[in-house]
């Protein structure tokens, strides 16, 4: 029943939301999607075997090194594997099935998004500071819109 309601009235389904009139919504979601893709890619590039086997195997060269900075080891460690796999699955579902304008709200509850933003900022990536500005602007817009009885951004 719920699947019928989603398909009939909300136009939710596999790749149904990819239309020309939705381009502004895709632009609104682009920073969060780009951050998510970069975060999952960074984690996967560190040890692709660990991610592909869901932690059952590791690359031999991916063992922790003595000279690594603790923050890099924190984001790339084994403890985040469940969070990264959930994040990757949510990203796949969000980009193929959901309405894209809810991606930012949807991913605001995924802690790995913020862990990756902190990881990128600690490594001096300028884009991370732009994303932090986006987080602040989006949060402020949500507060202003909500207090004015509009739906949040």
PDB file of N, CA, C and O in Angstrom, residues 1 6 11 14 28 37 48 53 55 72-73 84 86 88 97 101 111 117 134 137 145-146:
ATOM      1  N   UNK A   1       0.819  -1.190   0.000  1.00  0.00           N
ATOM      2  CA  UNK A   1       0.000   0.000   0.000  1.00  0.00           C
ATOM      3  C   UNK A   1       0.865   1.256   0.000  1.00  0.00           C
ATOM      4  O   UNK A   1       0.620   2.177  -0.760  1.00  0.00           O
ATOM      5  N   UNK A   6       3.519   6.088  -2.606  1.00  0.00           N
ATOM      6  CA  UNK A   6       4.746   6.789  -2.993  1.00  0.00           C
ATOM      7  C   UNK A   6       4.863   6.917  -4.508  1.00  0.00           C
ATOM      8  O   UNK A   6       5.226   7.968  -5.013  1.00  0.00           O
ATOM      9  N   UNK A  11       5.585  10.447  -6.651  1.00  0.00           N
ATOM     10  CA  UNK A  11       6.511  10.205  -7.761  1.00  0.00           C
ATOM     11  C   UNK A  11       7.875   9.714  -7.264  1.00  0.00           C
ATOM     12  O   UNK A  11       8.919  10.126  -7.758  1.00  0.00           O
ATOM     13  N   UNK A  14      12.676   4.428  -8.656  1.00  0.00           N
ATOM     14  CA  UNK A  14      14.041   4.360  -9.151  1.00  0.00           C
ATOM     15  C   UNK A  14      14.246   5.346 -10.299  1.00  0.00           C
ATOM     16  O   UNK A  14      13.621   5.227 -11.355  1.00  0.00           O
ATOM     17  N   UNK A  28      21.007  22.371  -4.902  1.00  0.00           N
ATOM     18  CA  UNK A  28      20.923  22.562  -3.451  1.00  0.00           C
ATOM     19  C   UNK A  28      21.565  21.392  -2.704  1.00  0.00           C
ATOM     20  O   UNK A  28      22.225  21.581  -1.688  1.00  0.00           O
ATOM     21  N   UNK A  37      30.317  11.660  -1.346  1.00  0.00           N
ATOM     22  CA  UNK A  37      31.104  10.885  -2.314  1.00  0.00           C
ATOM     23  C   UNK A  37      32.588  10.957  -1.961  1.00  0.00           C
ATOM     24  O   UNK A  37      33.289   9.935  -1.965  1.00  0.00           O
ATOM     25  N   UNK A  48      40.691  -0.560   0.042  1.00  0.00           N
ATOM     26  CA  UNK A  48      39.507  -1.029  -0.681  1.00  0.00           C
ATOM     27  C   UNK A  48      39.123  -2.473  -0.362  1.00  0.00           C
ATOM     28  O   UNK A  48      37.946  -2.824  -0.399  1.00  0.00           O
ATOM     29  N   UNK A  53      35.175  -6.341   1.487  1.00  0.00           N
ATOM     30  CA  UNK A  53      34.890  -7.574   2.227  1.00  0.00           C
ATOM     31  C   UNK A  53      34.207  -7.295   3.565  1.00  0.00           C
ATOM     32  O   UNK A  53      34.072  -8.196   4.392  1.00  0.00           O
ATOM     33  N   UNK A  55      35.248  -5.774   6.129  1.00  0.00           N
ATOM     34  CA  UNK A  55      36.141  -5.912   7.269  1.00  0.00           C
ATOM     35  C   UNK A  55      36.722  -7.287   7.492  1.00  0.00           C
ATOM     36  O   UNK A  55      37.515  -7.478   8.408  1.00  0.00           O
ATOM     37  N   UNK A  72      43.957  11.374  11.324  1.00  0.00           N
ATOM     38  CA  UNK A  72      43.852  10.561  10.109  1.00  0.00           C
ATOM     39  C   UNK A  72      43.570   9.113  10.475  1.00  0.00           C
ATOM     40  O   UNK A  72      42.766   8.446   9.837  1.00  0.00           O
ATOM     41  N   UNK A  73      44.227   8.631  11.503  1.00  0.00           N
ATOM     42  CA  UNK A  73      43.991   7.254  11.936  1.00  0.00           C
ATOM     43  C   UNK A  73      42.571   7.095  12.467  1.00  0.00           C
ATOM     44  O   UNK A  73      41.969   6.033  12.318  1.00  0.00           O
ATOM     45  N   UNK A  84      30.672   3.838   7.591  1.00  0.00           N
ATOM     46  CA  UNK A  84      30.954   4.144   6.191  1.00  0.00           C
ATOM     47  C   UNK A  84      30.086   3.287   5.265  1.00  0.00           C
ATOM     48  O   UNK A  84      29.590   3.777   4.252  1.00  0.00           O
ATOM     49  N   UNK A  86      27.112   2.041   5.928  1.00  0.00           N
ATOM     50  CA  UNK A  86      25.753   2.578   6.003  1.00  0.00           C
ATOM     51  C   UNK A  86      25.669   3.879   5.215  1.00  0.00           C
ATOM     52  O   UNK A  86      24.709   4.119   4.480  1.00  0.00           O
ATOM     53  N   UNK A  88      27.481   4.813   2.646  1.00  0.00           N
ATOM     54  CA  UNK A  88      27.516   4.502   1.215  1.00  0.00           C
ATOM     55  C   UNK A  88      26.171   3.956   0.737  1.00  0.00           C
ATOM     56  O   UNK A  88      25.688   4.329  -0.342  1.00  0.00           O
ATOM     57  N   UNK A  97      16.575   6.827  -5.495  1.00  0.00           N
ATOM     58  CA  UNK A  97      15.173   6.575  -5.182  1.00  0.00           C
ATOM     59  C   UNK A  97      14.469   7.737  -4.486  1.00  0.00           C
ATOM     60  O   UNK A  97      13.286   7.946  -4.698  1.00  0.00           O
ATOM     61  N   UNK A 101      15.860  16.789  -2.666  1.00  0.00           N
ATOM     62  CA  UNK A 101      15.901  17.946  -1.778  1.00  0.00           C
ATOM     63  C   UNK A 101      15.950  17.559  -0.305  1.00  0.00           C
ATOM     64  O   UNK A 101      16.247  18.394   0.531  1.00  0.00           O
ATOM     65  N   UNK A 111      26.622  10.616  11.309  1.00  0.00           N
ATOM     66  CA  UNK A 111      27.806  11.203  11.940  1.00  0.00           C
ATOM     67  C   UNK A 111      29.052  11.161  11.065  1.00  0.00           C
ATOM     68  O   UNK A 111      29.917  12.027  11.170  1.00  0.00           O
ATOM     69  N   UNK A 117      34.174  15.734   7.333  1.00  0.00           N
ATOM     70  CA  UNK A 117      34.403  17.174   7.219  1.00  0.00           C
ATOM     71  C   UNK A 117      35.518  17.618   8.164  1.00  0.00           C
ATOM     72  O   UNK A 117      36.385  18.422   7.795  1.00  0.00           O
ATOM     73  N   UNK A 134      28.849  26.144   4.336  1.00  0.00           N
ATOM     74  CA  UNK A 134      27.570  25.647   3.827  1.00  0.00           C
ATOM     75  C   UNK A 134      26.728  25.078   4.968  1.00  0.00           C
ATOM     76  O   UNK A 134      25.520  25.338   5.035  1.00  0.00           O
ATOM     77  N   UNK A 137      25.387  28.101   6.889  1.00  0.00           N
ATOM     78  CA  UNK A 137      24.362  28.832   6.132  1.00  0.00           C
ATOM     79  C   UNK A 137      23.074  28.022   6.036  1.00  0.00           C
ATOM     80  O   UNK A 137      21.972  28.576   6.172  1.00  0.00           O
ATOM     81  N   UNK A 145      13.692  30.033   8.286  1.00  0.00           N
ATOM     82  CA  UNK A 145      12.478  29.552   7.617  1.00  0.00           C
ATOM     83  C   UNK A 145      11.508  28.910   8.602  1.00  0.00           C
ATOM     84  O   UNK A 145      10.300  29.142   8.530  1.00  0.00           O
ATOM     85  N   UNK A 146      12.036  28.098   9.522  1.00  0.00           N
ATOM     86  CA  UNK A 146      11.167  27.419  10.484  1.00  0.00           C
ATOM     87  C   UNK A 146      10.477  28.435  11.398  1.00  0.00           C
ATOM     88  O   UNK A 146       9.287  28.310  11.698  1.00  0.00           O
TER      89      UNK A 146
END
